[in-house]
mmCIF file of C-alpha atoms in Angstrom:
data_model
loop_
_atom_site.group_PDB
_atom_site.id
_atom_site.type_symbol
_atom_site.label_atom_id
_atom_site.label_comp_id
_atom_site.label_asym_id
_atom_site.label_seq_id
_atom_site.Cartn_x
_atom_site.Cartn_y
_atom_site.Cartn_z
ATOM 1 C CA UNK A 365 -9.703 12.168 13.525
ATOM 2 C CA UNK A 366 -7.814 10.921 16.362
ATOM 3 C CA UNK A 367 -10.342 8.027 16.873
ATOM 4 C CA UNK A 368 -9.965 6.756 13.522
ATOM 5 C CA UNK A 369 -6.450 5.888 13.736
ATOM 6 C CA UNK A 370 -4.603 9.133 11.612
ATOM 7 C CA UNK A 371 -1.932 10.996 13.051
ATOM 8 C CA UNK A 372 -2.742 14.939 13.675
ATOM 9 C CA UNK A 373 -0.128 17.674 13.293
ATOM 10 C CA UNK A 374 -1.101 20.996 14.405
ATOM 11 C CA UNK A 375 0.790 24.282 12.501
ATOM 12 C CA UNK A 376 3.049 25.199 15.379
ATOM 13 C CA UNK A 377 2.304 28.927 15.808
ATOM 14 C CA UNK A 378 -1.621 28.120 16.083
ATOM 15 C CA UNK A 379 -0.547 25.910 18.801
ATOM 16 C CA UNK A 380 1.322 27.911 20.326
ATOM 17 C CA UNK A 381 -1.377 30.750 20.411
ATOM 18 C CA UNK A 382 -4.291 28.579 21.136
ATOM 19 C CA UNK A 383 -2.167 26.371 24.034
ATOM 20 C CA UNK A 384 -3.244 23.637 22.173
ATOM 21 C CA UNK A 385 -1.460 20.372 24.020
ATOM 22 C CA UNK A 386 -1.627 16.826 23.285
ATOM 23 C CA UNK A 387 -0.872 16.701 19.780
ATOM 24 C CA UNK A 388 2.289 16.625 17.801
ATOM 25 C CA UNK A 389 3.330 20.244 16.093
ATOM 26 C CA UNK A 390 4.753 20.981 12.694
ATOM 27 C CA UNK A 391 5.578 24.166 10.773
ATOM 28 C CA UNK A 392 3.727 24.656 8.121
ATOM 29 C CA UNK A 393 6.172 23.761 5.320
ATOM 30 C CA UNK A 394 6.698 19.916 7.422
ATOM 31 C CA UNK A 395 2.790 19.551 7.240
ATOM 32 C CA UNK A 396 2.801 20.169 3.463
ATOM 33 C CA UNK A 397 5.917 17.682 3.129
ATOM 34 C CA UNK A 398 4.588 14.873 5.392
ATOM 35 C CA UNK A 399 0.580 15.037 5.580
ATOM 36 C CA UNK A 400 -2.218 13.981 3.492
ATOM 37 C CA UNK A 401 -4.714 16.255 3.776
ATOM 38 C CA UNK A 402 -4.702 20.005 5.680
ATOM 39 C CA UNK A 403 -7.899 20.731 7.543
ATOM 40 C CA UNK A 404 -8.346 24.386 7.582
ATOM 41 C CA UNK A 405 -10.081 25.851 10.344
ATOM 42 C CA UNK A 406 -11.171 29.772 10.102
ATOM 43 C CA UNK A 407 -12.453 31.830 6.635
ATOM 44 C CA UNK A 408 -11.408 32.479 3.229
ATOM 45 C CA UNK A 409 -8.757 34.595 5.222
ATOM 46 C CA UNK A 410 -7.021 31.419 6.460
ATOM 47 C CA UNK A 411 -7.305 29.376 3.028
ATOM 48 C CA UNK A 412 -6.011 32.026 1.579
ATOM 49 C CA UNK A 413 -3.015 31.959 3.421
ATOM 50 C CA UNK A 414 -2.534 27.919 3.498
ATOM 51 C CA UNK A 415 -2.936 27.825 -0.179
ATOM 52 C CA UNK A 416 0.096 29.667 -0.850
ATOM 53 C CA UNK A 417 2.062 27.959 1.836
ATOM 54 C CA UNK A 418 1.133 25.044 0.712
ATOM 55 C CA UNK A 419 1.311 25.230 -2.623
ATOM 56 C CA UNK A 420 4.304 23.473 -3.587
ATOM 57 C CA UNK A 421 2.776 20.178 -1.776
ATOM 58 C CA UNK A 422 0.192 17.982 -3.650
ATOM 59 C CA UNK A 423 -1.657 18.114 -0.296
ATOM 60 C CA UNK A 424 -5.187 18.938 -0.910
ATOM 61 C CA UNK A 425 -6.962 21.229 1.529
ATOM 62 C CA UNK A 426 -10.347 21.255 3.259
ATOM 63 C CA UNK A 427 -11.994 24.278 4.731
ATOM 64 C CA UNK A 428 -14.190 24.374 8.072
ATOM 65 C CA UNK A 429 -15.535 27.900 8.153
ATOM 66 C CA UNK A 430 -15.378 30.023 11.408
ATOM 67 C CA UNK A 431 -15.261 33.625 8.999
ATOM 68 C CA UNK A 432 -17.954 34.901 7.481
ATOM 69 C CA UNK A 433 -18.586 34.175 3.921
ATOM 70 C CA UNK A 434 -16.762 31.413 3.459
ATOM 71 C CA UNK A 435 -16.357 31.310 0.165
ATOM 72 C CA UNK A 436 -13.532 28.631 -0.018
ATOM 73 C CA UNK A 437 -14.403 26.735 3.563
ATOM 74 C CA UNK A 438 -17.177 24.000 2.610
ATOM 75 C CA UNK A 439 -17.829 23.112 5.947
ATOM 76 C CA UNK A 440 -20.131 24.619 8.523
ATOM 77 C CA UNK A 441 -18.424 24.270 12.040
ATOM 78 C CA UNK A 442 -21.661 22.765 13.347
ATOM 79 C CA UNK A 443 -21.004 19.509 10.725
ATOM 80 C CA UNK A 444 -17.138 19.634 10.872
ATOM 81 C CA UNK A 445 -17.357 16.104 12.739
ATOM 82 C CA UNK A 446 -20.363 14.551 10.913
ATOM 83 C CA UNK A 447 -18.884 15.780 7.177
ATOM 84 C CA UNK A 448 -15.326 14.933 8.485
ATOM 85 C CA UNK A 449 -16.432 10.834 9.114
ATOM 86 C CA UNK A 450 -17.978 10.936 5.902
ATOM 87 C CA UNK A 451 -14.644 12.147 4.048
ATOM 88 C CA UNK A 452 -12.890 9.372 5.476
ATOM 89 C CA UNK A 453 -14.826 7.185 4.615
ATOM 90 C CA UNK A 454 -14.018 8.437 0.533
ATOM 91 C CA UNK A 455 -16.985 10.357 0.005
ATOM 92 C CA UNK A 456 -15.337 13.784 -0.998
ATOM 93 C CA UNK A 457 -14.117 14.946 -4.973
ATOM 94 C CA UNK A 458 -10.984 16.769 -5.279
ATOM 95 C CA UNK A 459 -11.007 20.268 -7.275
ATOM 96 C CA UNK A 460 -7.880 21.732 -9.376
ATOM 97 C CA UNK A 461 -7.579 25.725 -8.800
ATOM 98 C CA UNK A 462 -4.840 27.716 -10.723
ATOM 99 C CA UNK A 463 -3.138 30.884 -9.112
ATOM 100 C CA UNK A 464 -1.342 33.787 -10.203
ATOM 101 C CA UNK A 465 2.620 34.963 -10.540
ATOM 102 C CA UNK A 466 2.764 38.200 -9.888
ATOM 103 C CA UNK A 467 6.491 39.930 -10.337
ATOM 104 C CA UNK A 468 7.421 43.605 -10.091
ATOM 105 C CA UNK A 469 10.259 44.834 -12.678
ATOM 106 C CA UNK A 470 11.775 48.190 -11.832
ATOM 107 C CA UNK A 471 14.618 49.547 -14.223
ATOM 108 C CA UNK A 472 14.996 46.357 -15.801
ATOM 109 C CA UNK A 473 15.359 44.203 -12.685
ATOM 110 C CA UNK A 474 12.672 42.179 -10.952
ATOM 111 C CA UNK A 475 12.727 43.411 -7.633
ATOM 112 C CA UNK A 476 9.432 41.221 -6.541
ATOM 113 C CA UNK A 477 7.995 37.731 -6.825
ATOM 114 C CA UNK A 478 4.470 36.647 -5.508
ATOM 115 C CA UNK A 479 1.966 34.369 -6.107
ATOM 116 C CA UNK A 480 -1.820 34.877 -5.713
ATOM 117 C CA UNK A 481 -4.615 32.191 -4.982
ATOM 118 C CA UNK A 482 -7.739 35.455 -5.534
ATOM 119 C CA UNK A 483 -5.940 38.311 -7.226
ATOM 120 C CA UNK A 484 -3.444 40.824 -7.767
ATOM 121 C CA UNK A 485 -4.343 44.667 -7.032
ATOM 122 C CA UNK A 486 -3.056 47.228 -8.726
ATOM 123 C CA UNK A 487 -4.258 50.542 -7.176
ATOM 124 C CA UNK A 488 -3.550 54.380 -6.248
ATOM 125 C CA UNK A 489 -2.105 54.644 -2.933
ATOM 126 C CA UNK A 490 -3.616 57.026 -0.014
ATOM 127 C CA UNK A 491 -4.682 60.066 -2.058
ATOM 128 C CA UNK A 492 -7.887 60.763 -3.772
ATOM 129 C CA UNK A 493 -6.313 61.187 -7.438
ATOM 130 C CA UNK A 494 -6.627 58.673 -10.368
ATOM 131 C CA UNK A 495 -3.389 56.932 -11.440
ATOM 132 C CA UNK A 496 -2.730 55.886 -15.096
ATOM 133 C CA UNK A 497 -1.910 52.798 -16.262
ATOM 134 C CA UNK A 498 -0.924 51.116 -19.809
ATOM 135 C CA UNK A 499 -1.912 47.360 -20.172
ATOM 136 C CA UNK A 500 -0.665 45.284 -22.641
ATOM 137 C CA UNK A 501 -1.599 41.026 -22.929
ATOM 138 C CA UNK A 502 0.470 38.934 -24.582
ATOM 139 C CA UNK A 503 2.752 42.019 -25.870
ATOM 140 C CA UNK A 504 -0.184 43.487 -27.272
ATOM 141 C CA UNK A 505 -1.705 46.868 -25.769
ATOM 142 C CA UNK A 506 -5.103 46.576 -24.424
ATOM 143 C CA UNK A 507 -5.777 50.166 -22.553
ATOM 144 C CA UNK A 508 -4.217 53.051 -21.085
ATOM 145 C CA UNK A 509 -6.675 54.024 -18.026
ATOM 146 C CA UNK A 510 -7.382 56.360 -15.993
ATOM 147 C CA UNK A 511 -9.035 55.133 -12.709
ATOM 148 C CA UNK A 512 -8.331 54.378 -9.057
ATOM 149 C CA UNK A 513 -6.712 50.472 -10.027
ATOM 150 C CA UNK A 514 -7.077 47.376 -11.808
ATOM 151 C CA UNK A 515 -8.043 43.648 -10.306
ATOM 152 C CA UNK A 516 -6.324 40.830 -11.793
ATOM 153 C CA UNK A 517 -8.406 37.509 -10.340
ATOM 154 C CA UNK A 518 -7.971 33.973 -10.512
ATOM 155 C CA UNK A 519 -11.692 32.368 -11.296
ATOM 156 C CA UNK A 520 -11.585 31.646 -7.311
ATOM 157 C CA UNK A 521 -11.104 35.382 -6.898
ATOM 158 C CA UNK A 522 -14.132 36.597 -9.052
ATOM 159 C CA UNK A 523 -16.407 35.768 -6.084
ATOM 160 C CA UNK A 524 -14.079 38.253 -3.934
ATOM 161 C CA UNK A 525 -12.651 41.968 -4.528
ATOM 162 C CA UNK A 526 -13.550 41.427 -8.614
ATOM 163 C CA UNK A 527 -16.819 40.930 -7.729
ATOM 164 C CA UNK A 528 -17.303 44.366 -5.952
ATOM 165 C CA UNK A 529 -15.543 46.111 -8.625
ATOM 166 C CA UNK A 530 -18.221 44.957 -11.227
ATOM 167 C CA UNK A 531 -16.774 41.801 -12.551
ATOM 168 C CA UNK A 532 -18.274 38.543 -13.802
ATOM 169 C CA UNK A 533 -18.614 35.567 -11.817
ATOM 170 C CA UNK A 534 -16.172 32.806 -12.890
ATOM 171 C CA UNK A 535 -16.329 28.857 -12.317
ATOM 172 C CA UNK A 536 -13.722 28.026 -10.100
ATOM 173 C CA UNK A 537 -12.464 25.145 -12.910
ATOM 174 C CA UNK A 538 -12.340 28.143 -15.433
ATOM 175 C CA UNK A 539 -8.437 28.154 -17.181
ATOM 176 C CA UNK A 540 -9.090 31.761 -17.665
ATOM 177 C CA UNK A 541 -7.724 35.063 -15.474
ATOM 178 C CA UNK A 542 -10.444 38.363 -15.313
ATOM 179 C CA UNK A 543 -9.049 42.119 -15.427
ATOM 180 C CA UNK A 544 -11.473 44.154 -13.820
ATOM 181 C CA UNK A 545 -11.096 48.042 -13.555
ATOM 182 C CA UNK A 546 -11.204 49.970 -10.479
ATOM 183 C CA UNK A 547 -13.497 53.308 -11.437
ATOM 184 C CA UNK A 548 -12.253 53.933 -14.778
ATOM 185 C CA UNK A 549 -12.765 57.280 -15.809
ATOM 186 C CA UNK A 550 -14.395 56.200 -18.773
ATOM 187 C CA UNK A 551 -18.034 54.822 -19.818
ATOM 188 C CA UNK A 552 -17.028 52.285 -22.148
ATOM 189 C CA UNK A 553 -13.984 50.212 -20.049
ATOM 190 C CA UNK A 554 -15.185 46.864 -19.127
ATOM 191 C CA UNK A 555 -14.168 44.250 -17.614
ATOM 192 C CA UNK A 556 -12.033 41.419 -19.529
ATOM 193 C CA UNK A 557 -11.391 37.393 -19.534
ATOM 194 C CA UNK A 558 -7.895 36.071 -20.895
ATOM 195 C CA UNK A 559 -6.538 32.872 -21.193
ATOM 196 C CA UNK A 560 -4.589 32.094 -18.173
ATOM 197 C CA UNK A 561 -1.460 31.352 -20.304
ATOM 198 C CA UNK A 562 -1.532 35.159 -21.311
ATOM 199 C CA UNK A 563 0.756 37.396 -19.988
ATOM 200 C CA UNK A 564 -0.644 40.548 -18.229
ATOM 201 C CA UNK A 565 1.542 43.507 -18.371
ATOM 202 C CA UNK A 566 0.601 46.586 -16.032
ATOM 203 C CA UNK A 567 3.140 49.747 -15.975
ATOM 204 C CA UNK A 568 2.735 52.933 -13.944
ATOM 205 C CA UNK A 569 2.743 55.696 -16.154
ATOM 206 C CA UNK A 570 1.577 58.715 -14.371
ATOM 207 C CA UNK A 571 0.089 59.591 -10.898
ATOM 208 C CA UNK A 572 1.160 60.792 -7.265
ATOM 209 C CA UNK A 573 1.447 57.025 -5.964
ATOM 210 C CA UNK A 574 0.423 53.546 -6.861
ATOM 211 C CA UNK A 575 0.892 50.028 -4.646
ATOM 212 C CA UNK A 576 0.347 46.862 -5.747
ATOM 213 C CA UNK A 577 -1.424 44.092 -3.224
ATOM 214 C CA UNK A 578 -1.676 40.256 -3.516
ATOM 215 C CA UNK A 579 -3.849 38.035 -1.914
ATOM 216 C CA UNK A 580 -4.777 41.283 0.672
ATOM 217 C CA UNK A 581 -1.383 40.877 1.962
ATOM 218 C CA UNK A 582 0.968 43.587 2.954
ATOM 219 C CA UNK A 583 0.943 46.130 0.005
ATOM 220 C CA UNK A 584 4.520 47.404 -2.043
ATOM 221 C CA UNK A 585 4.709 50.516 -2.888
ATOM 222 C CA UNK A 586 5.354 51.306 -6.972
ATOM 223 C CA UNK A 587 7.508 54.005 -8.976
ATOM 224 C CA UNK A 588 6.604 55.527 -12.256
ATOM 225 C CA UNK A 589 7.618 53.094 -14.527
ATOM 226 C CA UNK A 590 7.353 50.015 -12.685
ATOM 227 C CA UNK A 591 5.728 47.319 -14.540
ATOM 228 C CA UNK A 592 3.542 44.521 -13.140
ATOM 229 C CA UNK A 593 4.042 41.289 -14.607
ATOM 230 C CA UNK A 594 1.098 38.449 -14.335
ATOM 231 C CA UNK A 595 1.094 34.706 -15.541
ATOM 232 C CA UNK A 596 -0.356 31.858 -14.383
ATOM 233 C CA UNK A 597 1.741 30.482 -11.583
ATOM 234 C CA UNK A 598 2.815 26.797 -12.429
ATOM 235 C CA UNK A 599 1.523 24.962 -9.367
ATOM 236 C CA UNK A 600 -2.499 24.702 -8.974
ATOM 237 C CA UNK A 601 -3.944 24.339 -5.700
ATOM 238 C CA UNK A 602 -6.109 20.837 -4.893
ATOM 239 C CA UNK A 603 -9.513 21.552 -2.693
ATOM 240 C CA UNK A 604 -11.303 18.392 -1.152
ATOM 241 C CA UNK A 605 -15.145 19.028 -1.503
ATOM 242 C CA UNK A 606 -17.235 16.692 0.820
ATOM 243 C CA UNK A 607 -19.617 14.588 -1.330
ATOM 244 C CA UNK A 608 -22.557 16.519 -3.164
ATOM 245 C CA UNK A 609 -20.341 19.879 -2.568
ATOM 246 C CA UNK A 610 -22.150 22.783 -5.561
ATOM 247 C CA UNK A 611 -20.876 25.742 -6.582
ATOM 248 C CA UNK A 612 -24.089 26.841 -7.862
ATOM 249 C CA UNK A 613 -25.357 26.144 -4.518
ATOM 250 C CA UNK A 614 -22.580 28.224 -2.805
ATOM 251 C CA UNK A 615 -23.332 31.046 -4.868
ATOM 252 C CA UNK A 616 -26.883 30.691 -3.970
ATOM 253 C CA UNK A 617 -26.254 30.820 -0.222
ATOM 254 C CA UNK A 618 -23.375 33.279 0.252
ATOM 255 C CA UNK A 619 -25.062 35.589 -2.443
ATOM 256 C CA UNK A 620 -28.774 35.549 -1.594
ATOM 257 C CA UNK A 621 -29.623 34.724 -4.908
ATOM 258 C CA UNK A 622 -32.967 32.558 -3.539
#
C-alpha cells in the first residue's frame, strides 16, 4: 500500500498491542470518518467487530483471513499483496449487506439497543431447562415455543450459528431475516424467512433464566416479560470483493461441498 502512494492508518489499540511503528494511528471511529477503504486483517471474528464500528461510515471493508473459516475475509494471507495490487488497480465489486436492530423493552422502557451484522440469540441461560417464548411478526403471533432459544440471522449470518441450528443457507444480497429455533420441543417447528422490514417480537414468558447475545458479544441477562425487539437496522454494511469473488464458490470451499 505504502508503495503506491496511499496513506495507512492503523486502529490504535492493534498498534499498540502489536508495537506496530512507522505508521500513523487512528481510533477506529477517525478511520471510518477519514479513510477509503478498511483492510481487515484476522477472521469473521474481526469483521464482525469492524462492521459494527464502522457502520455509520460508507467505508467499504475488505477481509484478509488469518481465522479459520473465513466466511466474510475473501483473502487468503498468502495473496493479501498480489489480490491487494489488483484492487487498486479497480478490479474489485462492492457488495450491500443489511444488519439487524436489536432492542430490549423491560416494563415498558427500552433498556437496550444493539445492532447485529450475523444474528441475534435468544437463549436459556446456564441451566439445562427449556425456556418459553411467544413470537409475534409484524404484530401478528407466529409461535409460543418451548426449546433451548431462537436465532434471528441476517442472510450473512445463515452461514454461521443458523446454520448449526438447522437453518437454510441465505444469499448474502437476500432483503430477508431467518428465525431459526434452538431444539424446539416440538416435531413440526421449522425454521422461517421474513421480510427484513418485518418486525420480530420475542418475549420471555416462562423459564428459570434466559439471555439474549448479539453478534457473540457479551450476553444480557433477561426477566420474565422482557420482550426482544428486531428490525432491520437502517445502515447496510459495503464489502469490497476482489475481482471474480463467488459465493457459490465460498460455500463450496468452507463447506466441503466438492
Amino acid at each position: 500500500l505504502a508503495g503506491h502512494d496511499i496513506a495507512i492508518f492503523i486502529e490504535e489499540k492493534t498498534a499498540s498491542e502489536l508495537d506496530i511503528q512507522g505508521y500513523a494511528t487512528r481510533a477506529m471511529q477517525a478511520i471510518g470518518a477519514d479513510a477509503e477503504l478498511a483492510v481487515v486483517i484476522g477472521g469473521d471474528g474481526t469483521m464482525l467487530m469492524a462492521a459494527r464500528a464502522l457502520g455509520n461510515f460508507d467505508i467499504p471493508l475488505v477481509g484478509v483471513n488469518r481465522g479459520n473459516f473465513g466466511f466474510l475475509t475473501d483473502i487468503s494471507s498468502d495473496m493479501m499483496l498480489p489480490t491487494m495490487t489488483r484492487i487498486l488497480a479497480g478490479e474489485y465489486t462492492l457488495e450491500q449487506r443489511i444488519m439487524l436492530c436489536v432492542e430490549v423493552e423491560r416494563n415498558g422502557e427500552f433498556i437496550s439497543k444493539g445492532r447485529a451484522f450475523n444474528d441475534a440469540v435468544v437463549s436459556k441461560g446456564t441451566t439445562a431447562k427449556l425456556i418459553e417464548l411467544d413470537m409475534t411478526v409484524d404484530g401478528q403471533a407466529v409461535t409460543h415455543q418451548r426449546s433451548d432459544g431462537m436465532i434471528i440471522s441476517t442472510p450473512t449470518g445463515t452461514t454461521a450459528y443458523a446454520l448449526s441450528a438447522g437453518g437454510p443457507v441465505l444469499h448474502p444480497s437476500m432483503d430477508a431475516t431467518t428465525i431459526v429455533p434452538i431444539c424446539p420441543h416440538t416435531l413440526t417447528s421449522r425454521p422461517i424467512i421474513v421480510n427484513s422490514a418485518s418486525k420480530i417480537q420475542i418475549q420471555f414468558t416462562r423459564g428459570e433464566n434466559a439471555r439474549i447475545q448479539v453478534d457473540g458479544l457479551p450476553y444480557m441477562e433477561l426477566e420474565l416479560g422482557d420482550k426482544v425487539l428486531i428490525t432491520r437496522h437502517e445502515r447496510t454494511v459495503t464489502l469490497l470483493h476482489p475481482a471474480g469473488h463467488s459465493h457459490y464458490e465460498v460455500l463450496r470451499k468452507k463447506l466441503y461441498w466438492g
